Amino acid sequence: MVRSGAGVAERVTRAQRGDRVGDSPVRPDGAQKTRGEFAFSSDLWMDAMLWGKTLRSPHVAARIRSIDTGPALAMPGVRAVVTAADVPGRPTFGLELPDQPVFASDVVRYHGEPVAAVAADHPEAARAAALAIVVDYEPLVPLVDPEAAIDAAPIHPDGNVFRHLVVRHGELGASGDVVVEGNYEVGMQDQAFLGPESGLAVPAEDGGVDLYVATQWLHVDRDQVAASLGLPADRVRLHLAGVGGAFGGREDVSLQIHLCMLALRAGRPVKMVYARDESFFGHVHRHPARLWYRHHATRDGDLVKVEARIVLDGGAYLSSSNAVLSNAVCFAPGPYRVPNALIEGYAVRTNNPPCGAMRGFGAVQVCFGHEAQMDKLAAALSVDPVELRLRNALERYDRLVTGQVLTGAVPVREVIRAAASHPLPVPQDPAGTMMALPGGAGATADPVHVRRGVGFAASMKNIAYSEGFDDFATARLRLEAGADGEPIATLTVATAEVGQGFVTLAQQIVREELGVGRVVLAPASTAEIGSAGSSSASRQTWMSGGACQLACATLRSELIVRAAELWECAAAQCLFDDGEVVRVETGERLLVRDLLVPAPLETTEEYHHRPTRALDADGQGDAHVSFMFAAHRAVVDVDPELGLLRVVQISTGQDVGRAINPVQVTGQIEGGVAQGIGLALMEEIVVSEGRVRNPSFTDYLLPTTLDMPDVVATVVEELEPDAPYGAKGVGEPPAISSGPAVLAAVRDATGLPVTRAPVRPQDIAYAWRGGA
Amino acid sequence: MRVARVALPTTVDEAVVALRDAPGAQLLAGGTDFCVEVNFGLRRPPAVVALRRVRELRRHAVTPETVVIGAGTTYADMGDPGLSSALPALAAAARTVGSPQVRNAGTLGGNVATASPAGDTLPLLAALDARVVLRGPSGERTASLGEVVTGVKTTSIGPDEVVVEVVVDRRPGPQQFVKVGTRNAMVIAIASAAVVVDVEAHEVRVALGSVAPVPVRATAAEVHIADAIDWRAAGGPRASEGALARFGELVAGAASPITDHRSTAEYRRLAVGVIARRALERCVARAA
Ligand SMILES: Cc1cc2nc3c(=O)[nH]c(=O)nc-3n(C[C@H](O)[C@H](O)[C@H](O)COP(=O)(O)OP(=O)(O)OC[C@H]3O[C@@H](n4cnc5c(N)ncnc54)[C@H](O)[C@@H]3O)c2cc1C
C-alpha cells in the first residue's frame, strides 16, 4: 500500500513507541481465528440445551388457512413449538418500522418466511418436528415486478411504496450540448458471511432471557426482541457472540425473537444455527435496482444536469429500504459537481426476498449507473474518461444535489489520480499458464481468444446514519492497578466486532491517549453498557472510536486532578504526557500507576456526531455527517466468444482521512474489492417468480483466489476536521466503484454496452456473436 | 435418534457382503456428494459401507492397450505421472473439480455413481467408450458407461453392487478436456467437452457434459471431422478453417441443454460448440 497526504511524517515517530494510532498491531483475536480456536456464535454450547429449528414457507405468496402444531408436539424429544399465536408482545419487528411479522400468521409474503419454530432435544428431532407441522396454504399470485408494484394492489396494510423520494436541484429546465442516456440493472447480491446466523437463548430467573448472538447492533436487536416478548428492556440481555462476518446482513433481526420465545416456552436454553441454505432465507440482501439516467454536459465537458430514475426492489418487508433509497438518490450523480438535477427514487414492496443493508448501502447500485454514464459522456465528447472525471470532481465547499455543502476533506481528484497512476500490469504472457486466463482451471481460452480492457470508476458514500438519526456510541473506561502495580485499562463497549477490527483500534486509541500498554476489552453486552450503534455505515472507527477517545480524555483530566492534589498545585499547571502527568513549572512527573494507588478511575461517555436533518419535499437538506471517496481502475481480460472474464488488476485510490491501522485498511480494501468485483462478475441471488433458485455456495458464486486480482492501493490521508484523529471509515468504498470499474473494462475490451451487474457469460457471448 | 450402522470392509468382496447384509446400506467413498445430500436432508441411510479401507479400489494400471482406473482413485490421484500421461484429459478434468479438499477426497467411482450431468470425468469416459466393472453378490459384470449412467443422477448400479474399476482403451494422440463455468475455479460445469484424437485409427472422439441429461457423443461432428482432417499432412494432422467451424456447429447441434439458474440452454449450446472447437484446435493444426 502506498500512502500519500498529511500525517505521514508524524507517524514515523509514533511507530517507534509501539502499538498506537497509526501503527498496525496484530488484532487481539487474530491468532485464535487463524488457528480455528475462536468461538463463533455457532460454537455456543450449554449443558441440557435444546436445538431450535424454523419452519419456513415454501410459497412466495399465500394465505395461511390453518396451522396444526399437534403432530410436531406429539413427537419424541420436542419441547416447544411456537407460532404467531404465541408471540407475547408486539407481533412484528423491523429496523425502521415494525412491518414484518415475527411469524407469518394470515399471509405469507416471501419464499422462506418463518411460520413456526420448534425446540427439541436434538437438531434432527427439531428438523423432523418442524416438517411435521401441518400448514394449510392457499397460494396467491405473487407480485414480483418492482415497477408494477408501484401501482398494484397493496400486498401489505402499509402499502407497496416504501418511499418515493425526489431531489430537485438547480434549474430543472437546464439542458446541455451533449446528452447521453442509459438504462442499467443490478442484481441481488448476498452478504454471504461465512458464519451462518446462530445464537443461544437462556431463560433467566427474573423471567427474562439472556441471548448470546452474532449481530451488528446489540441494542437495536434488544429493543425489538423485548417489544415482541412483551418484556421490559432490562430483562432482555443481549451478549455478543463471535461474529463470522456481517456486511449488513446482521442488522436485521433473524432468529433472535424465535430463539427467545422457544427458550422462555421450554424453560431451557435453546441453540439455533442456520444451515447455509437457510441463511440465504434468513437475512436481507442487497436491493436489486433498475436505473435510468440522462446526463447533460457542455461541449467542454462540464456536467450541466443529471436526471435519474431509480427503482429499488425492497422485497416483502421494509427493513432499511428507506435509508438505502435515500443514499441511492443522494449519491446518484457520483462524486461530481452537478449544478442541476432531477432524481426520482422509489423503494417498493414486492413478494421478492426482503432487502436491506449491505456494504455500500445504496451507493453501490447507482455507481454502476453514474459511472457507465460518465464513460458514455466521455465517448460522446471524445475526451479521456479519467480527464472528464477530474474535470467534474467535487471539491471542498461544493454543494451536493441535496444542497448540502461539503465542509470536510474532499480529495476526489487525489483518489482519481492515485488510481490512474499505478503502473499497469504486464501484458499477458502467451506462454503463461492457462489458469491465468479467463476460464481459469477450465482451460477454455488460449491467449489468442483474449482481449484486455481497462476501465475506471469513482464513487462516494456517507459515513454513519443520516437524515436526523442520532446513532451515538457509548464507552466505559476503567483504569486500575494490576497485581504488579502496572495500570490496566478496561474498555467496555457494545460495539459489535464483526471482523472489521474495532477491537484492535480500541486498544490503539487507549494506548495513544493514556500511554497505558495493557488494554482489556470487556465482553459486549446490553447488560453492561449503553448502545454503540451499529457496526455498519463505516461508522465505528469514528463513533465508538470517538467514545473511547472521550472516555480517555475524561480520565486524563481526572489523573491530572489527582496529580495536582498531590502536588498541591492548580490542575492547569499540569500536563498529560504519554502515560505521565507532568508539573509544568518543576518538571516533576507522576506515572499513571502512582496516581491509581488511592482508587481506580472510571468513566462512561457518549459520543454523538453532529446533527443531521431529514431531506425535505425537494430532497434538500444537510442529511449526512461526512463523506468518503474512492476511485478504482480495473484491468480485465475478456474472452468475448465465451463471455468469460478474469480481472487482472484493481488499482485504487481511497480517501481514508487517516489510516489508524494501515494493515487493517489494506485488509478492508482487498476484502471490499473482492465483494465489489463479485457483484460485477458472478454474485447474484437468482430469483424467479419470487423463488430463490440458488440458496447454496454451490450456486451462489463468490470469487475464489483465481478470480481475485492483484490490488494496488494508495490511501489518501487528508484529515477529516470533525473526526477523531481525522479518520474516516474505510469499509465500504472498496466495494462501491470496484465493480463498476470492472464492467467499464469489459466494455473497453469488447465494445459491448454491458449494462447489467453481474454480467453473465451469456450477456457478453450473445452480444458478441450478434455483433461479430 | 436413529444412528446409521457403519461397516468398514477392507476388500471389495467384504463390501459386497456388507451391502447385502444390511438392507438399505449405501456406499460411502469420499463423501463429497454423499455428505452434501445428508446435510440437505436428501439422504438418510440406515447403514453405511465405507470404502476408504478397500485398498484394491484405489489401484490403477496402465498397459500398452488399456488403462484400468480403480473406483477409489481420487481426483488428486489422477494427476499421478503415469496415469496423467496416459490420460491427460482425465487429469485436466480432475484439475477442474472443486477445491484441493474435494480433489483429495472425491473419487472416480463416486462421480460415476452420482451420474450428474455435470460430472466432470464422464465426458472423457464417454469419449473413450469406457467399460465399467461392477461386482455384486452374483459376481462381476462389465457394462458400458451408457448402460450404467441412465439419466440425470440415475444409474443401473444395483443396491448391492460396487463399482470396482473403469477400463478404457488407449488412444494414441492428443486429448483435451475443457469446461465452462461462471467462476475461474471450483465451479459446476455449465458446459464441458472432451476431445480425443486417435492418430492411428484416424478418429476423433467428442463427448459433451452438462448439455444433456447424460454425457453425449457428438457423432455427426466426429464423422465430419475425421473425414475433413488431412491425417497425413507433414507436421501432423490438420483441418481447414471451414471444417473446424463446421465441427463446432455440429457439436453444438448434438447438445440438448436446458435453461436453469446456472445458465441458459442457448448459451450452453453456443459454449459447447466453441470449446469443442478450441479443444480440437489444440490437437489438430489449422490448415492455411
Ligand atoms: C465443493 C464441491 C465441489 C465439487 N465440484 C465438482 C466438480 O467441479 N466436478 C464434479 O464432477 N463434481 C464435483 N463435486 C462432486 C463430487 O466431488 C464428485 O461427484 C465426486 O466424484 C464424488 O465422489 P465421492 O468419492 O466423494 O463419492 P461419495 O460422495 O462418497 O458417493 C457418491 C455416490 O456414489 C456412490 N458410490 C461411491 N463409490 C461407489 C462405488 N465404488 N461403487 C458404487 N457406488 C459408489 C455412493 O453410494 C453415493 O451414492 C463437488 C463436490 C463438492 C462438495
PDB file of C-alpha atoms and ligand atoms in Angstrom, chain A residues 697-698, chain B residues 19 25-37 43 49 51 57 70-75 78 93-94 96-99 102-103 105-116 118-122 134 157-158 161-165 179 183 186-189, ligand 1:
ATOM      1  CA  PHE A 697     -22.472 -21.817  -2.123  1.00  0.00           C
ATOM      2  CA  THR A 698     -22.570 -24.347  -4.955  1.00  0.00           C
TER       3      THR A 698
ATOM      4  CA  LEU B  19     -24.126 -54.282   1.414  1.00  0.00           C
ATOM      5  CA  ALA B  25     -26.993 -49.768   3.188  1.00  0.00           C
ATOM      6  CA  GLN B  26     -25.219 -47.250   0.982  1.00  0.00           C
ATOM      7  CA  LEU B  27     -21.630 -46.964  -0.140  1.00  0.00           C
ATOM      8  CA  LEU B  28     -19.568 -44.064   1.097  1.00  0.00           C
ATOM      9  CA  ALA B  29     -16.386 -43.167  -0.785  1.00  0.00           C
ATOM     10  CA  GLY B  30     -15.027 -39.613  -0.485  1.00  0.00           C
ATOM     11  CA  GLY B  31     -18.373 -38.359   0.776  1.00  0.00           C
ATOM     12  CA  THR B  32     -18.251 -35.236  -1.381  1.00  0.00           C
ATOM     13  CA  ASP B  33     -21.668 -35.945  -2.856  1.00  0.00           C
ATOM     14  CA  PHE B  34     -22.937 -38.268  -0.140  1.00  0.00           C
ATOM     15  CA  CYS B  35     -22.425 -35.871   2.773  1.00  0.00           C
ATOM     16  CA  VAL B  36     -23.842 -32.889   0.905  1.00  0.00           C
ATOM     17  CA  GLU B  37     -27.027 -34.874   0.382  1.00  0.00           C
ATOM     18  CA  ARG B  43     -30.238 -38.979   2.146  1.00  0.00           C
ATOM     19  CA  VAL B  49     -20.471 -49.188   3.949  1.00  0.00           C
ATOM     20  CA  LEU B  51     -14.864 -47.803   1.128  1.00  0.00           C
ATOM     21  CA  LEU B  57     -10.205 -49.865  -5.289  1.00  0.00           C
ATOM     22  CA  GLY B  70      -9.875 -48.177  -9.635  1.00  0.00           C
ATOM     23  CA  ALA B  71     -13.143 -46.658  -8.453  1.00  0.00           C
ATOM     24  CA  GLY B  72     -11.405 -45.317  -5.361  1.00  0.00           C
ATOM     25  CA  THR B  73      -8.983 -43.218  -7.413  1.00  0.00           C
ATOM     26  CA  THR B  74      -9.243 -39.629  -6.205  1.00  0.00           C
ATOM     27  CA  TYR B  75      -9.014 -36.530  -8.365  1.00  0.00           C
ATOM     28  CA  MET B  78      -5.482 -38.611 -11.391  1.00  0.00           C
ATOM     29  CA  ALA B  93     -10.806 -32.791 -15.872  1.00  0.00           C
ATOM     30  CA  ALA B  94      -9.670 -33.645 -12.360  1.00  0.00           C
ATOM     31  CA  THR B  96     -11.208 -28.513 -12.645  1.00  0.00           C
ATOM     32  CA  VAL B  97     -13.059 -30.364  -9.907  1.00  0.00           C
ATOM     33  CA  GLY B  98     -13.873 -28.431  -6.747  1.00  0.00           C
ATOM     34  CA  SER B  99     -11.112 -27.335  -4.423  1.00  0.00           C
ATOM     35  CA  VAL B 102     -12.617 -32.010  -2.682  1.00  0.00           C
ATOM     36  CA  ARG B 103      -9.954 -33.357  -5.045  1.00  0.00           C
ATOM     37  CA  ALA B 105     -11.497 -36.863  -1.135  1.00  0.00           C
ATOM     38  CA  GLY B 106     -13.707 -37.234  -4.221  1.00  0.00           C
ATOM     39  CA  THR B 107     -13.347 -40.383  -6.316  1.00  0.00           C
ATOM     40  CA  LEU B 108     -13.962 -41.613  -9.816  1.00  0.00           C
ATOM     41  CA  GLY B 109     -16.399 -44.259  -8.578  1.00  0.00           C
ATOM     42  CA  GLY B 110     -18.391 -41.619  -6.757  1.00  0.00           C
ATOM     43  CA  ASN B 111     -18.519 -39.419  -9.851  1.00  0.00           C
ATOM     44  CA  VAL B 112     -19.813 -42.315 -11.963  1.00  0.00           C
ATOM     45  CA  ALA B 113     -22.317 -43.458  -9.347  1.00  0.00           C
ATOM     46  CA  THR B 114     -23.617 -39.935  -8.763  1.00  0.00           C
ATOM     47  CA  ALA B 115     -24.217 -39.687 -12.528  1.00  0.00           C
ATOM     48  CA  SER B 116     -24.622 -35.924 -12.523  1.00  0.00           C
ATOM     49  CA  ALA B 118     -22.077 -32.106 -14.729  1.00  0.00           C
ATOM     50  CA  GLY B 119     -19.851 -34.988 -13.581  1.00  0.00           C
ATOM     51  CA  ASP B 120     -16.503 -33.893 -14.934  1.00  0.00           C
ATOM     52  CA  THR B 121     -14.898 -37.280 -15.529  1.00  0.00           C
ATOM     53  CA  LEU B 122     -17.846 -38.543 -17.528  1.00  0.00           C
ATOM     54  CA  LEU B 134     -19.162 -53.849 -11.153  1.00  0.00           C
ATOM     55  CA  ILE B 157     -25.963 -49.884 -10.413  1.00  0.00           C
ATOM     56  CA  GLY B 158     -27.750 -52.408  -8.194  1.00  0.00           C
ATOM     57  CA  GLU B 161     -23.247 -53.639  -6.369  1.00  0.00           C
ATOM     58  CA  VAL B 162     -19.889 -51.928  -6.064  1.00  0.00           C
ATOM     59  CA  VAL B 163     -18.189 -50.134  -8.938  1.00  0.00           C
ATOM     60  CA  VAL B 164     -14.745 -51.738  -8.922  1.00  0.00           C
ATOM     61  CA  GLU B 165     -12.974 -50.044 -11.771  1.00  0.00           C
ATOM     62  CA  LYS B 179     -15.022 -26.812 -19.025  1.00  0.00           C
ATOM     63  CA  ARG B 183     -16.062 -18.730 -11.966  1.00  0.00           C
ATOM     64  CA  MET B 186     -14.401 -24.557  -8.098  1.00  0.00           C
ATOM     65  CA  VAL B 187     -17.460 -24.329 -10.247  1.00  0.00           C
ATOM     66  CA  ILE B 188     -20.006 -26.733 -11.609  1.00  0.00           C
ATOM     67  CA  ALA B 189     -19.771 -27.065 -15.367  1.00  0.00           C
TER      68      ALA B 189
HETATM   69  C1  LIG C   1     -17.381 -28.296  -3.052  1.00  0.00           C
HETATM   70  C2  LIG C   1     -17.617 -29.363  -4.067  1.00  0.00           C
HETATM   71  C3  LIG C   1     -17.237 -29.137  -5.375  1.00  0.00           C
HETATM   72  C4  LIG C   1     -17.436 -30.117  -6.336  1.00  0.00           C
HETATM   73  N1  LIG C   1     -17.041 -29.850  -7.589  1.00  0.00           N
HETATM   74  C5  LIG C   1     -17.223 -30.780  -8.543  1.00  0.00           C
HETATM   75  C6  LIG C   1     -16.794 -30.544  -9.872  1.00  0.00           C
HETATM   76  O1  LIG C   1     -16.249 -29.483 -10.172  1.00  0.00           O
HETATM   77  N2  LIG C   1     -16.998 -31.511 -10.795  1.00  0.00           N
HETATM   78  C7  LIG C   1     -17.590 -32.710 -10.469  1.00  0.00           C
HETATM   79  O2  LIG C   1     -17.733 -33.550 -11.335  1.00  0.00           O
HETATM   80  N3  LIG C   1     -18.002 -32.952  -9.224  1.00  0.00           N
HETATM   81  C8  LIG C   1     -17.831 -32.027  -8.259  1.00  0.00           C
HETATM   82  N4  LIG C   1     -18.256 -32.287  -6.990  1.00  0.00           N
HETATM   83  C9  LIG C   1     -18.958 -33.543  -6.738  1.00  0.00           C
HETATM   84  C10 LIG C   1     -18.100 -34.703  -6.229  1.00  0.00           C
HETATM   85  O3  LIG C   1     -16.855 -34.296  -5.736  1.00  0.00           O
HETATM   86  C11 LIG C   1     -17.900 -35.800  -7.248  1.00  0.00           C
HETATM   87  O4  LIG C   1     -19.064 -36.254  -7.837  1.00  0.00           O
HETATM   88  C12 LIG C   1     -17.125 -36.987  -6.596  1.00  0.00           C
HETATM   89  O5  LIG C   1     -16.531 -37.657  -7.623  1.00  0.00           O
HETATM   90  C13 LIG C   1     -17.954 -37.964  -5.787  1.00  0.00           C
HETATM   91  O6  LIG C   1     -17.082 -38.959  -5.286  1.00  0.00           O
HETATM   92  P1  LIG C   1     -17.012 -39.350  -3.745  1.00  0.00           P
HETATM   93  O7  LIG C   1     -15.891 -40.317  -3.611  1.00  0.00           O
HETATM   94  O8  LIG C   1     -16.925 -38.169  -2.896  1.00  0.00           O
HETATM   95  O9  LIG C   1     -18.413 -40.067  -3.616  1.00  0.00           O
HETATM   96  P2  LIG C   1     -19.405 -40.127  -2.381  1.00  0.00           P
HETATM   97  O10 LIG C   1     -19.940 -38.780  -2.095  1.00  0.00           O
HETATM   98  O11 LIG C   1     -18.822 -40.875  -1.260  1.00  0.00           O
HETATM   99  O12 LIG C   1     -20.551 -41.004  -3.040  1.00  0.00           O
HETATM  100  C14 LIG C   1     -21.333 -40.505  -4.092  1.00  0.00           C
HETATM  101  C15 LIG C   1     -22.288 -41.591  -4.561  1.00  0.00           C
HETATM  102  O13 LIG C   1     -21.563 -42.623  -5.187  1.00  0.00           O
HETATM  103  C16 LIG C   1     -21.786 -43.852  -4.572  1.00  0.00           C
HETATM  104  N5  LIG C   1     -20.534 -44.582  -4.664  1.00  0.00           N
HETATM  105  C17 LIG C   1     -19.318 -44.136  -4.279  1.00  0.00           C
HETATM  106  N6  LIG C   1     -18.369 -45.039  -4.580  1.00  0.00           N
HETATM  107  C18 LIG C   1     -19.009 -46.066  -5.186  1.00  0.00           C
HETATM  108  C19 LIG C   1     -18.580 -47.315  -5.733  1.00  0.00           C
HETATM  109  N7  LIG C   1     -17.289 -47.667  -5.738  1.00  0.00           N
HETATM  110  N8  LIG C   1     -19.500 -48.113  -6.265  1.00  0.00           N
HETATM  111  C20 LIG C   1     -20.808 -47.770  -6.288  1.00  0.00           C
HETATM  112  N9  LIG C   1     -21.268 -46.615  -5.798  1.00  0.00           N
HETATM  113  C21 LIG C   1     -20.373 -45.776  -5.237  1.00  0.00           C
HETATM  114  C22 LIG C   1     -22.244 -43.515  -3.184  1.00  0.00           C
HETATM  115  O14 LIG C   1     -23.039 -44.527  -2.630  1.00  0.00           O
HETATM  116  C23 LIG C   1     -23.031 -42.269  -3.451  1.00  0.00           C
HETATM  117  O15 LIG C   1     -24.293 -42.579  -3.915  1.00  0.00           O
HETATM  118  C24 LIG C   1     -18.043 -31.344  -5.994  1.00  0.00           C
HETATM  119  C25 LIG C   1     -18.421 -31.572  -4.680  1.00  0.00           C
HETATM  120  C26 LIG C   1     -18.212 -30.597  -3.723  1.00  0.00           C
HETATM  121  C27 LIG C   1     -18.603 -30.879  -2.316  1.00  0.00           C
END
